[in-house]
Amino acid sequence: MKKIAVLTSGGDAPGMNAAIRAVVRYGIGVGMEVVGVERGLQGLIDNAFKPMYMRSVSDIIQRGGTILKTARCPEFKTLEGQKKAIENLRANGVEGIIVIGGDGSFMGAKAMSEHGFPSIGIPGTIDNDLAYTDYTLGFDTACNTILDAINKIRDTMSSHERVSIIEVMGRNCGDLALYCGLCGGAEVIIVPEHKLTIDEIVETLGGGQQHGKTSGIIVLAEGAGHADDLKDELNKRMDLTVKTTRLGHIQRGGSPSCRDRYLGTCFGVNAVKLLEKGIGNRIVGIKDNKFYDMDIVEGCAMQNTFDLELYETAAIVGR
Ligand code: ADP
Ligand code: F6P
């Protein structure tokens, strides 16, 4: 292929810029023209293409967000929207596209593949909710941001002898809560994949009190409920001062970690290598510490599994 496009779609994630940089620099390096599409899949419909050069991606590897902007695009779920996008790609002489985004964006990439336009997906979402890859771009940075918040909240909870419920993102996936709960020493972790009853939560907190704990951290995944609802329930059952924090979008920003710059760079290069060989309809990922790629239809159909063993470990060491 001589001309390829790259876009970022859905929720932004730290490391997307590292991936864009790698796509542009590796693509140009092997003699391709690379165009950026602004505002994700919406930009394909709006014809928002811009040529990318070596210097277009200078000074971005350390920046969170995405220089190409991102958007959610309901129109792309329609056949008309998808056809318009492919028409615009072809009119611009583009032969293959790299979509950096989460499971929704991958459905868009899959649709283009199914219409005969070669597409490659790079997993970019803080949620870590794509089954075919062990890690998605942005997850590590988001974990570190959340941990920083947990540490700070723990300082004050401990001083005042209070319990804090910290609600984290992840949509329907509990990975952010699990990893941050484990690494932040949370007393209780609540995830959508393994719901706890209020009795179980009360029992765990009560057990901690019996062992001398005077404060605590509950990490609650947004997909498992709301912090304020849980606070009301706990207040009915226990004599504790409970505070809540919804971390919100702070979790999605910030300079990407070393790990996310590394993943972004390697995912980007691997995606271009496939298009360079004329291969489309794949998604790139990392499994057992090895980069690999798989069929986009198969990958999108895989069901995410939750690491229950790690969850149980976190419960034991958080007591
Ligand atoms: P993410 O990619 O982070 O999961 P979304 O779920 O919001 O984010 O999806 C991003 C975009 O992907 C949507 O706004 C839409 O344009 C596109 N998309 C989602 N689902 C589909 C689908 N079934 N078919 C085609 N495009 C889709
Ligand atoms: O998919 C990434 C994510 O941050 C989810 O964790 C969260 O549920 C959602 O996006 C928030 O979306 P928005 O930024 O549109 O509020």
mmCIF file of C-alpha atoms and ligand atoms in Angstrom:
data_model
loop_
_atom_site.group_PDB
_atom_site.id
_atom_site.type_symbol
_atom_site.label_atom_id
_atom_site.label_comp_id
_atom_site.label_asym_id
_atom_site.label_seq_id
_atom_site.Cartn_x
_atom_site.Cartn_y
_atom_site.Cartn_z
ATOM 1 C CA MET A 1 0.000 0.000 0.000
ATOM 2 C CA LYS A 2 1.213 3.470 -0.827
ATOM 3 C CA LYS A 3 -1.200 5.633 1.157
ATOM 4 C CA ILE A 4 -2.718 4.875 4.548
ATOM 5 C CA ALA A 5 -4.860 6.741 7.095
ATOM 6 C CA VAL A 6 -4.878 6.803 10.880
ATOM 7 C CA LEU A 7 -7.545 7.983 13.322
ATOM 8 C CA THR A 8 -8.411 7.871 17.020
ATOM 9 C CA SER A 9 -11.993 7.119 18.066
ATOM 10 C CA GLY A 10 -14.146 6.707 21.177
ATOM 11 C CA GLY A 11 -12.757 7.673 24.568
ATOM 12 C CA ASP A 12 -9.219 9.032 24.365
ATOM 13 C CA ALA A 13 -6.425 7.175 26.147
ATOM 14 C CA PRO A 14 -2.860 8.120 27.123
ATOM 15 C CA GLY A 15 -0.512 6.552 24.594
ATOM 16 C CA MET A 16 -2.678 7.278 21.555
ATOM 17 C CA ASN A 17 -0.210 9.995 20.521
ATOM 18 C CA ALA A 18 2.681 7.540 20.780
ATOM 19 C CA ALA A 19 0.776 5.215 18.442
ATOM 20 C CA ILE A 20 -0.010 8.005 15.943
ATOM 21 C CA ARG A 21 3.660 9.036 15.980
ATOM 22 C CA ALA A 22 4.787 5.467 15.306
ATOM 23 C CA VAL A 23 2.287 4.992 12.461
ATOM 24 C CA VAL A 24 3.355 8.239 10.798
ATOM 25 C CA ARG A 25 7.099 7.808 11.215
ATOM 26 C CA TYR A 26 7.218 4.104 10.380
ATOM 27 C CA GLY A 27 4.823 4.555 7.452
ATOM 28 C CA ILE A 28 6.822 7.415 5.950
ATOM 29 C CA GLY A 29 10.002 5.474 6.687
ATOM 30 C CA VAL A 30 8.892 2.616 4.438
ATOM 31 C CA GLY A 31 7.835 4.982 1.661
ATOM 32 C CA MET A 32 4.129 5.415 2.360
ATOM 33 C CA GLU A 33 2.058 8.569 2.467
ATOM 34 C CA VAL A 34 0.196 8.868 5.763
ATOM 35 C CA VAL A 35 -2.920 10.960 6.354
ATOM 36 C CA GLY A 36 -4.508 11.722 9.701
ATOM 37 C CA VAL A 37 -8.271 11.801 10.074
ATOM 38 C CA GLU A 38 -9.615 14.272 12.615
ATOM 39 C CA ARG A 39 -12.425 13.430 15.061
ATOM 40 C CA GLY A 40 -12.410 9.693 14.577
ATOM 41 C CA LEU A 41 -14.948 7.906 12.434
ATOM 42 C CA GLN A 42 -16.931 11.150 12.178
ATOM 43 C CA GLY A 43 -13.952 12.651 10.342
ATOM 44 C CA LEU A 44 -14.171 9.926 7.693
ATOM 45 C CA ILE A 45 -17.751 10.963 6.940
ATOM 46 C CA ASP A 46 -16.856 14.687 7.073
ATOM 47 C CA ASN A 47 -13.787 14.246 4.866
ATOM 48 C CA ALA A 48 -11.516 15.660 7.584
ATOM 49 C CA PHE A 49 -8.233 14.303 6.172
ATOM 50 C CA LYS A 50 -4.861 15.974 6.629
ATOM 51 C CA PRO A 51 -1.435 14.927 5.411
ATOM 52 C CA MET A 52 0.982 13.901 8.158
ATOM 53 C CA TYR A 53 4.717 14.470 7.992
ATOM 54 C CA MET A 54 7.652 13.480 10.184
ATOM 55 C CA ARG A 55 7.405 16.833 11.968
ATOM 56 C CA SER A 56 3.602 16.654 12.391
ATOM 57 C CA VAL A 57 4.213 14.216 15.229
ATOM 58 C CA SER A 58 7.132 15.972 16.929
ATOM 59 C CA ASP A 59 6.879 16.537 20.660
ATOM 60 C CA ILE A 60 3.789 14.385 21.214
ATOM 61 C CA ILE A 61 5.026 11.060 22.641
ATOM 62 C CA GLN A 62 4.789 12.494 26.157
ATOM 63 C CA ARG A 63 1.343 14.038 25.729
ATOM 64 C CA GLY A 64 -1.949 12.524 26.865
ATOM 65 C CA GLY A 65 -5.108 12.800 24.756
ATOM 66 C CA THR A 66 -4.877 12.639 20.982
ATOM 67 C CA ILE A 67 -3.606 15.263 18.558
ATOM 68 C CA LEU A 68 -6.085 13.945 15.977
ATOM 69 C CA LYS A 69 -9.034 14.621 18.346
ATOM 70 C CA THR A 70 -11.663 11.993 18.921
ATOM 71 C CA ALA A 71 -15.427 11.724 18.765
ATOM 72 C CA ARG A 72 -18.356 9.397 19.062
ATOM 73 C CA CYS A 73 -20.237 9.031 15.804
ATOM 74 C CA PRO A 74 -23.723 7.450 15.832
ATOM 75 C CA GLU A 75 -23.921 7.819 12.030
ATOM 76 C CA PHE A 76 -21.143 5.291 11.621
ATOM 77 C CA LYS A 77 -23.481 2.587 12.880
ATOM 78 C CA THR A 78 -25.545 3.033 9.713
ATOM 79 C CA LEU A 79 -24.753 1.521 6.331
ATOM 80 C CA GLU A 80 -24.990 4.970 4.693
ATOM 81 C CA GLY A 81 -22.416 6.389 7.132
ATOM 82 C CA GLN A 82 -20.006 3.513 6.525
ATOM 83 C CA LYS A 83 -20.379 3.767 2.729
ATOM 84 C CA LYS A 84 -19.786 7.521 2.795
ATOM 85 C CA ALA A 85 -16.636 6.978 4.859
ATOM 86 C CA ILE A 86 -15.232 4.412 2.424
ATOM 87 C CA GLU A 87 -16.141 6.635 -0.541
ATOM 88 C CA ASN A 88 -14.161 9.496 1.042
ATOM 89 C CA LEU A 89 -11.206 7.233 1.818
ATOM 90 C CA ARG A 90 -11.069 6.010 -1.784
ATOM 91 C CA ALA A 91 -11.518 9.546 -3.174
ATOM 92 C CA ASN A 92 -8.466 10.582 -1.140
ATOM 93 C CA GLY A 93 -6.445 7.699 -2.599
ATOM 94 C CA VAL A 94 -6.228 5.911 0.763
ATOM 95 C CA GLU A 95 -5.777 2.132 0.532
ATOM 96 C CA GLY A 96 -5.852 1.065 4.183
ATOM 97 C CA ILE A 97 -6.791 2.515 7.566
ATOM 98 C CA ILE A 98 -5.626 2.178 11.168
ATOM 99 C CA VAL A 99 -8.303 2.747 13.808
ATOM 100 C CA ILE A 100 -7.067 3.410 17.346
ATOM 101 C CA GLY A 101 -9.903 2.929 19.827
ATOM 102 C CA GLY A 102 -11.972 0.622 21.978
ATOM 103 C CA ASP A 103 -14.533 -2.086 21.266
ATOM 104 C CA GLY A 104 -17.030 0.346 19.710
ATOM 105 C CA SER A 105 -14.417 1.760 17.340
ATOM 106 C CA PHE A 106 -13.394 -1.784 16.458
ATOM 107 C CA MET A 107 -16.985 -2.452 15.338
ATOM 108 C CA GLY A 108 -16.546 0.495 12.968
ATOM 109 C CA ALA A 109 -13.225 -0.886 11.695
ATOM 110 C CA LYS A 110 -14.795 -4.328 11.309
ATOM 111 C CA ALA A 111 -17.653 -2.831 9.266
ATOM 112 C CA MET A 112 -15.138 -1.199 6.897
ATOM 113 C CA SER A 113 -13.286 -4.511 6.568
ATOM 114 C CA GLU A 114 -16.537 -6.301 5.796
ATOM 115 C CA HIS A 115 -17.231 -3.742 3.039
ATOM 116 C CA GLY A 116 -13.850 -4.609 1.507
ATOM 117 C CA PHE A 117 -11.768 -1.731 2.876
ATOM 118 C CA PRO A 118 -8.599 -2.993 4.648
ATOM 119 C CA SER A 119 -8.662 -1.899 8.292
ATOM 120 C CA ILE A 120 -6.404 -2.545 11.258
ATOM 121 C CA GLY A 121 -7.376 -1.937 14.894
ATOM 122 C CA ILE A 122 -5.079 -0.737 17.671
ATOM 123 C CA PRO A 123 -6.579 -1.250 21.157
ATOM 124 C CA GLY A 124 -6.765 2.223 22.707
ATOM 125 C CA THR A 125 -8.928 2.521 25.819
ATOM 126 C CA ILE A 126 -8.280 2.905 29.517
ATOM 127 C CA ASP A 127 -10.929 0.226 30.202
ATOM 128 C CA ASN A 128 -8.792 -2.841 29.303
ATOM 129 C CA ASP A 129 -12.000 -4.509 28.137
ATOM 130 C CA LEU A 130 -10.823 -6.145 24.902
ATOM 131 C CA ALA A 131 -10.614 -9.911 25.349
ATOM 132 C CA TYR A 132 -8.010 -10.689 22.676
ATOM 133 C CA THR A 133 -5.255 -8.535 24.193
ATOM 134 C CA ASP A 134 -3.834 -8.689 27.718
ATOM 135 C CA TYR A 135 -3.492 -4.892 27.831
ATOM 136 C CA THR A 136 -4.978 -1.922 26.016
ATOM 137 C CA LEU A 137 -3.252 1.383 25.449
ATOM 138 C CA GLY A 138 -3.918 3.827 28.297
ATOM 139 C CA PHE A 139 -4.771 1.271 30.965
ATOM 140 C CA ASP A 140 -1.385 1.478 32.691
ATOM 141 C CA THR A 141 -1.359 5.283 32.841
ATOM 142 C CA ALA A 142 -4.946 5.373 34.117
ATOM 143 C CA CYS A 143 -4.002 2.828 36.820
ATOM 144 C CA ASN A 144 -1.122 5.033 37.937
ATOM 145 C CA THR A 145 -3.338 8.123 38.017
ATOM 146 C CA ILE A 146 -5.943 6.278 40.082
ATOM 147 C CA LEU A 147 -3.282 4.939 42.441
ATOM 148 C CA ASP A 148 -1.966 8.431 43.015
ATOM 149 C CA ALA A 149 -5.504 9.490 43.996
ATOM 150 C CA ILE A 150 -5.991 6.447 46.233
ATOM 151 C CA ASN A 151 -2.738 7.191 48.065
ATOM 152 C CA LYS A 152 -3.807 10.769 48.727
ATOM 153 C CA ILE A 153 -7.293 9.815 49.827
ATOM 154 C CA ARG A 154 -5.869 7.123 52.123
ATOM 155 C CA ASP A 155 -3.712 9.702 53.925
ATOM 156 C CA THR A 156 -6.726 11.712 54.957
ATOM 157 C CA MET A 157 -8.988 8.695 55.597
ATOM 158 C CA SER A 158 -6.374 7.268 57.893
ATOM 159 C CA SER A 159 -5.924 10.553 59.811
ATOM 160 C CA HIS A 160 -9.677 11.001 60.306
ATOM 161 C CA GLU A 161 -10.468 7.290 60.743
ATOM 162 C CA ARG A 162 -12.965 7.244 57.900
ATOM 163 C CA VAL A 163 -13.902 4.957 55.035
ATOM 164 C CA SER A 164 -13.746 6.198 51.456
ATOM 165 C CA ILE A 165 -15.565 4.810 48.452
ATOM 166 C CA ILE A 166 -13.617 5.656 45.300
ATOM 167 C CA GLU A 167 -15.576 5.186 42.076
ATOM 168 C CA VAL A 168 -13.427 4.462 39.041
ATOM 169 C CA MET A 169 -14.167 4.189 35.315
ATOM 170 C CA GLY A 170 -14.089 1.054 33.165
ATOM 171 C CA ARG A 171 -17.587 0.950 31.711
ATOM 172 C CA ASN A 172 -18.671 -2.707 32.146
ATOM 173 C CA CYS A 173 -15.182 -3.943 32.929
ATOM 174 C CA GLY A 174 -13.738 -4.226 36.440
ATOM 175 C CA ASP A 175 -10.028 -4.276 35.497
ATOM 176 C CA LEU A 176 -9.248 -0.687 36.533
ATOM 177 C CA ALA A 177 -10.899 -1.319 39.905
ATOM 178 C CA LEU A 178 -9.214 -4.696 40.317
ATOM 179 C CA TYR A 179 -5.640 -3.597 39.549
ATOM 180 C CA CYS A 180 -5.941 -0.295 41.408
ATOM 181 C CA GLY A 181 -7.685 -1.926 44.336
ATOM 182 C CA LEU A 182 -4.983 -4.580 44.569
ATOM 183 C CA CYS A 183 -2.087 -2.135 44.196
ATOM 184 C CA GLY A 184 -3.686 0.563 46.363
ATOM 185 C CA GLY A 185 -4.309 -1.890 49.204
ATOM 186 C CA ALA A 186 -8.096 -1.501 49.123
ATOM 187 C CA GLU A 187 -10.075 -3.280 51.813
ATOM 188 C CA VAL A 188 -12.947 -3.953 49.379
ATOM 189 C CA ILE A 189 -13.059 -4.052 45.569
ATOM 190 C CA ILE A 190 -16.424 -4.059 43.832
ATOM 191 C CA VAL A 191 -16.594 -5.012 40.156
ATOM 192 C CA PRO A 192 -19.435 -5.842 37.757
ATOM 193 C CA GLU A 193 -18.018 -9.308 37.052
ATOM 194 C CA HIS A 194 -18.233 -10.409 40.691
ATOM 195 C CA LYS A 195 -20.923 -8.500 42.551
ATOM 196 C CA LEU A 196 -20.777 -8.427 46.352
ATOM 197 C CA THR A 197 -23.837 -8.256 48.571
ATOM 198 C CA ILE A 198 -24.073 -5.480 51.143
ATOM 199 C CA ASP A 199 -23.779 -8.191 53.827
ATOM 200 C CA GLU A 200 -20.436 -9.299 52.383
ATOM 201 C CA ILE A 201 -19.137 -5.725 52.294
ATOM 202 C CA VAL A 202 -20.252 -5.079 55.873
ATOM 203 C CA GLU A 203 -18.676 -8.348 56.990
ATOM 204 C CA THR A 204 -15.327 -7.463 55.362
ATOM 205 C CA LEU A 205 -15.229 -3.971 56.870
ATOM 206 C CA GLY A 206 -16.347 -5.332 60.249
ATOM 207 C CA GLY A 207 -13.620 -7.988 60.104
ATOM 208 C CA GLY A 208 -11.047 -5.269 59.484
ATOM 209 C CA GLN A 209 -12.297 -3.309 62.506
ATOM 210 C CA GLN A 210 -11.926 -6.400 64.681
ATOM 211 C CA HIS A 211 -8.307 -6.642 63.550
ATOM 212 C CA GLY A 212 -7.670 -3.029 64.501
ATOM 213 C CA LYS A 213 -8.394 -1.171 61.259
ATOM 214 C CA THR A 214 -9.756 2.302 61.823
ATOM 215 C CA SER A 215 -10.056 3.441 58.211
ATOM 216 C CA GLY A 216 -10.578 1.899 54.813
ATOM 217 C CA ILE A 217 -10.711 2.212 51.057
ATOM 218 C CA ILE A 218 -13.419 0.714 48.873
ATOM 219 C CA VAL A 219 -12.705 0.801 45.148
ATOM 220 C CA LEU A 220 -15.946 0.638 43.199
ATOM 221 C CA ALA A 221 -16.044 0.084 39.423
ATOM 222 C CA GLU A 222 -18.604 2.367 37.758
ATOM 223 C CA GLY A 223 -20.192 -0.687 36.113
ATOM 224 C CA ALA A 224 -21.015 -2.123 39.544
ATOM 225 C CA GLY A 225 -22.943 0.835 40.954
ATOM 226 C CA HIS A 226 -22.669 4.359 42.304
ATOM 227 C CA ALA A 227 -20.569 5.480 45.232
ATOM 228 C CA ASP A 228 -23.341 7.550 46.830
ATOM 229 C CA ASP A 229 -25.835 4.664 46.731
ATOM 230 C CA LEU A 230 -23.324 2.391 48.424
ATOM 231 C CA LYS A 231 -22.572 5.066 51.012
ATOM 232 C CA ASP A 232 -26.297 5.260 51.905
ATOM 233 C CA GLU A 233 -26.448 1.481 52.292
ATOM 234 C CA LEU A 234 -23.357 1.395 54.514
ATOM 235 C CA ASN A 235 -24.619 4.238 56.669
ATOM 236 C CA LYS A 236 -27.772 2.232 57.388
ATOM 237 C CA ARG A 237 -25.726 -0.729 58.561
ATOM 238 C CA MET A 238 -22.529 0.530 60.186
ATOM 239 C CA ASP A 239 -21.319 3.226 62.521
ATOM 240 C CA LEU A 240 -18.694 4.614 60.143
ATOM 241 C CA THR A 241 -17.986 7.966 58.564
ATOM 242 C CA VAL A 242 -18.136 7.218 54.856
ATOM 243 C CA LYS A 243 -16.897 9.664 52.185
ATOM 244 C CA THR A 244 -17.174 9.271 48.418
ATOM 245 C CA THR A 245 -14.999 10.344 45.499
ATOM 246 C CA ARG A 246 -15.897 9.892 41.859
ATOM 247 C CA LEU A 247 -12.577 10.253 40.064
ATOM 248 C CA GLY A 248 -14.114 11.013 36.650
ATOM 249 C CA HIS A 249 -12.121 12.216 33.662
ATOM 250 C CA ILE A 250 -8.908 12.846 35.551
ATOM 251 C CA GLN A 251 -8.413 9.095 34.938
ATOM 252 C CA ARG A 252 -8.245 9.558 31.172
ATOM 253 C CA GLY A 253 -5.698 12.378 31.001
ATOM 254 C CA GLY A 254 -2.043 12.858 31.735
ATOM 255 C CA SER A 255 1.329 12.037 30.297
ATOM 256 C CA PRO A 256 1.456 8.366 29.241
ATOM 257 C CA SER A 257 3.530 5.969 31.335
ATOM 258 C CA CYS A 258 6.649 4.270 29.969
ATOM 259 C CA ARG A 259 4.544 1.142 29.383
ATOM 260 C CA ASP A 260 1.887 2.987 27.351
ATOM 261 C CA ARG A 261 4.493 4.759 25.209
ATOM 262 C CA TYR A 262 6.082 1.363 24.554
ATOM 263 C CA LEU A 263 2.766 -0.309 23.722
ATOM 264 C CA GLY A 264 1.657 2.624 21.546
ATOM 265 C CA THR A 265 4.901 2.599 19.602
ATOM 266 C CA CYS A 266 4.936 -1.169 18.998
ATOM 267 C CA PHE A 267 1.206 -1.394 18.228
ATOM 268 C CA GLY A 268 1.629 1.472 15.727
ATOM 269 C CA VAL A 269 4.592 -0.084 13.951
ATOM 270 C CA ASN A 270 2.975 -3.540 13.862
ATOM 271 C CA ALA A 271 -0.225 -2.108 12.388
ATOM 272 C CA VAL A 272 1.685 -0.416 9.553
ATOM 273 C CA LYS A 273 3.728 -3.559 8.906
ATOM 274 C CA LEU A 274 0.491 -5.440 8.187
ATOM 275 C CA LEU A 275 -0.782 -2.814 5.740
ATOM 276 C CA GLU A 276 2.678 -2.643 4.162
ATOM 277 C CA LYS A 277 2.260 -6.338 3.322
ATOM 278 C CA GLY A 278 -1.226 -5.682 1.966
ATOM 279 C CA ILE A 279 -2.862 -7.362 4.964
ATOM 280 C CA GLY A 280 -6.050 -5.812 6.412
ATOM 281 C CA ASN A 281 -8.889 -6.885 8.683
ATOM 282 C CA ARG A 282 -6.659 -7.555 11.705
ATOM 283 C CA ILE A 283 -6.310 -6.185 15.215
ATOM 284 C CA VAL A 284 -2.955 -5.904 16.923
ATOM 285 C CA GLY A 285 -2.430 -6.769 20.581
ATOM 286 C CA ILE A 286 -0.154 -8.235 23.206
ATOM 287 C CA LYS A 287 -0.564 -11.715 24.698
ATOM 288 C CA ASP A 288 1.789 -13.317 27.239
ATOM 289 C CA ASN A 289 4.193 -10.415 26.636
ATOM 290 C CA LYS A 290 4.386 -11.030 22.874
ATOM 291 C CA PHE A 291 2.992 -8.706 20.226
ATOM 292 C CA TYR A 292 0.661 -10.418 17.794
ATOM 293 C CA ASP A 293 -2.341 -9.811 15.564
ATOM 294 C CA MET A 294 -5.581 -11.608 14.935
ATOM 295 C CA ASP A 295 -8.604 -11.558 12.668
ATOM 296 C CA ILE A 296 -10.838 -8.576 13.426
ATOM 297 C CA VAL A 297 -14.097 -10.552 13.269
ATOM 298 C CA GLU A 298 -12.796 -13.290 15.574
ATOM 299 C CA GLY A 299 -11.220 -10.785 17.964
ATOM 300 C CA CYS A 300 -14.376 -8.684 18.241
ATOM 301 C CA ALA A 301 -16.436 -11.804 18.995
ATOM 302 C CA MET A 302 -14.281 -12.868 21.947
ATOM 303 C CA GLN A 303 -15.802 -12.542 25.417
ATOM 304 C CA ASN A 304 -13.718 -10.736 27.993
ATOM 305 C CA THR A 305 -12.805 -12.858 31.000
ATOM 306 C CA PHE A 306 -12.197 -11.553 34.492
ATOM 307 C CA ASP A 307 -9.191 -12.629 36.560
ATOM 308 C CA LEU A 308 -11.020 -14.077 39.541
ATOM 309 C CA GLU A 309 -7.816 -15.512 41.017
ATOM 310 C CA LEU A 310 -6.258 -12.037 41.150
ATOM 311 C CA TYR A 311 -9.490 -10.700 42.641
ATOM 312 C CA GLU A 312 -9.326 -13.327 45.400
ATOM 313 C CA THR A 313 -5.668 -12.491 46.031
ATOM 314 C CA ALA A 314 -6.581 -8.808 46.412
ATOM 315 C CA ALA A 315 -9.333 -9.722 48.886
ATOM 316 C CA ILE A 316 -6.904 -11.764 51.019
ATOM 317 C CA VAL A 317 -4.075 -9.223 51.101
ATOM 318 C CA GLY A 318 -6.433 -6.272 51.587
ATOM 319 C CA ARG A 319 -7.834 -7.599 54.893
HETATM 320 P P1 ADP B 1 -14.812 2.973 22.221
HETATM 321 O O1 ADP B 1 -14.234 2.789 20.882
HETATM 322 O O2 ADP B 1 -13.900 3.683 23.165
HETATM 323 O O3 ADP B 1 -15.394 1.693 22.791
HETATM 324 P P2 ADP B 1 -17.552 3.851 21.663
HETATM 325 O O4 ADP B 1 -18.174 2.594 22.196
HETATM 326 O O5 ADP B 1 -18.191 5.128 22.037
HETATM 327 O O6 ADP B 1 -16.026 4.013 22.098
HETATM 328 O O7 ADP B 1 -17.504 3.717 20.089
HETATM 329 C C1 ADP B 1 -16.858 4.693 19.301
HETATM 330 C C2 ADP B 1 -17.546 4.800 17.982
HETATM 331 O O8 ADP B 1 -17.456 3.552 17.280
HETATM 332 C C3 ADP B 1 -19.039 5.074 18.019
HETATM 333 O O9 ADP B 1 -19.338 6.417 18.241
HETATM 334 C C4 ADP B 1 -19.424 4.661 16.600
HETATM 335 O O10 ADP B 1 -19.066 5.657 15.673
HETATM 336 C C5 ADP B 1 -18.524 3.445 16.370
HETATM 337 N N1 ADP B 1 -19.303 2.221 16.597
HETATM 338 C C6 ADP B 1 -19.705 1.706 17.769
HETATM 339 N N2 ADP B 1 -20.433 0.594 17.592
HETATM 340 C C7 ADP B 1 -20.527 0.399 16.246
HETATM 341 C C8 ADP B 1 -21.149 -0.568 15.419
HETATM 342 N N3 ADP B 1 -21.868 -1.569 15.927
HETATM 343 N N4 ADP B 1 -21.008 -0.465 14.079
HETATM 344 C C9 ADP B 1 -20.285 0.537 13.550
HETATM 345 N N5 ADP B 1 -19.679 1.492 14.275
HETATM 346 C C10 ADP B 1 -19.786 1.439 15.611
HETATM 347 O O1 F6P B 2 -14.319 3.989 27.461
HETATM 348 C C1 F6P B 2 -13.578 4.902 28.204
HETATM 349 C C2 F6P B 2 -14.459 5.603 29.213
HETATM 350 O O2 F6P B 2 -13.645 6.513 29.945
HETATM 351 C C3 F6P B 2 -15.216 4.684 30.180
HETATM 352 O O3 F6P B 2 -14.410 4.200 31.220
HETATM 353 C C4 F6P B 2 -16.320 5.612 30.647
HETATM 354 O O4 F6P B 2 -17.449 4.863 31.047
HETATM 355 C C5 F6P B 2 -16.625 6.424 29.406
HETATM 356 O O5 F6P B 2 -15.478 6.343 28.567
HETATM 357 C C6 F6P B 2 -16.922 7.876 29.704
HETATM 358 O O6 F6P B 2 -17.271 8.489 28.518
HETATM 359 P P1 F6P B 2 -17.432 10.072 28.352
HETATM 360 O O7 F6P B 2 -16.078 10.664 28.319
HETATM 361 O O8 F6P B 2 -18.162 10.233 27.076
HETATM 362 O O9 F6P B 2 -18.201 10.533 29.559
#
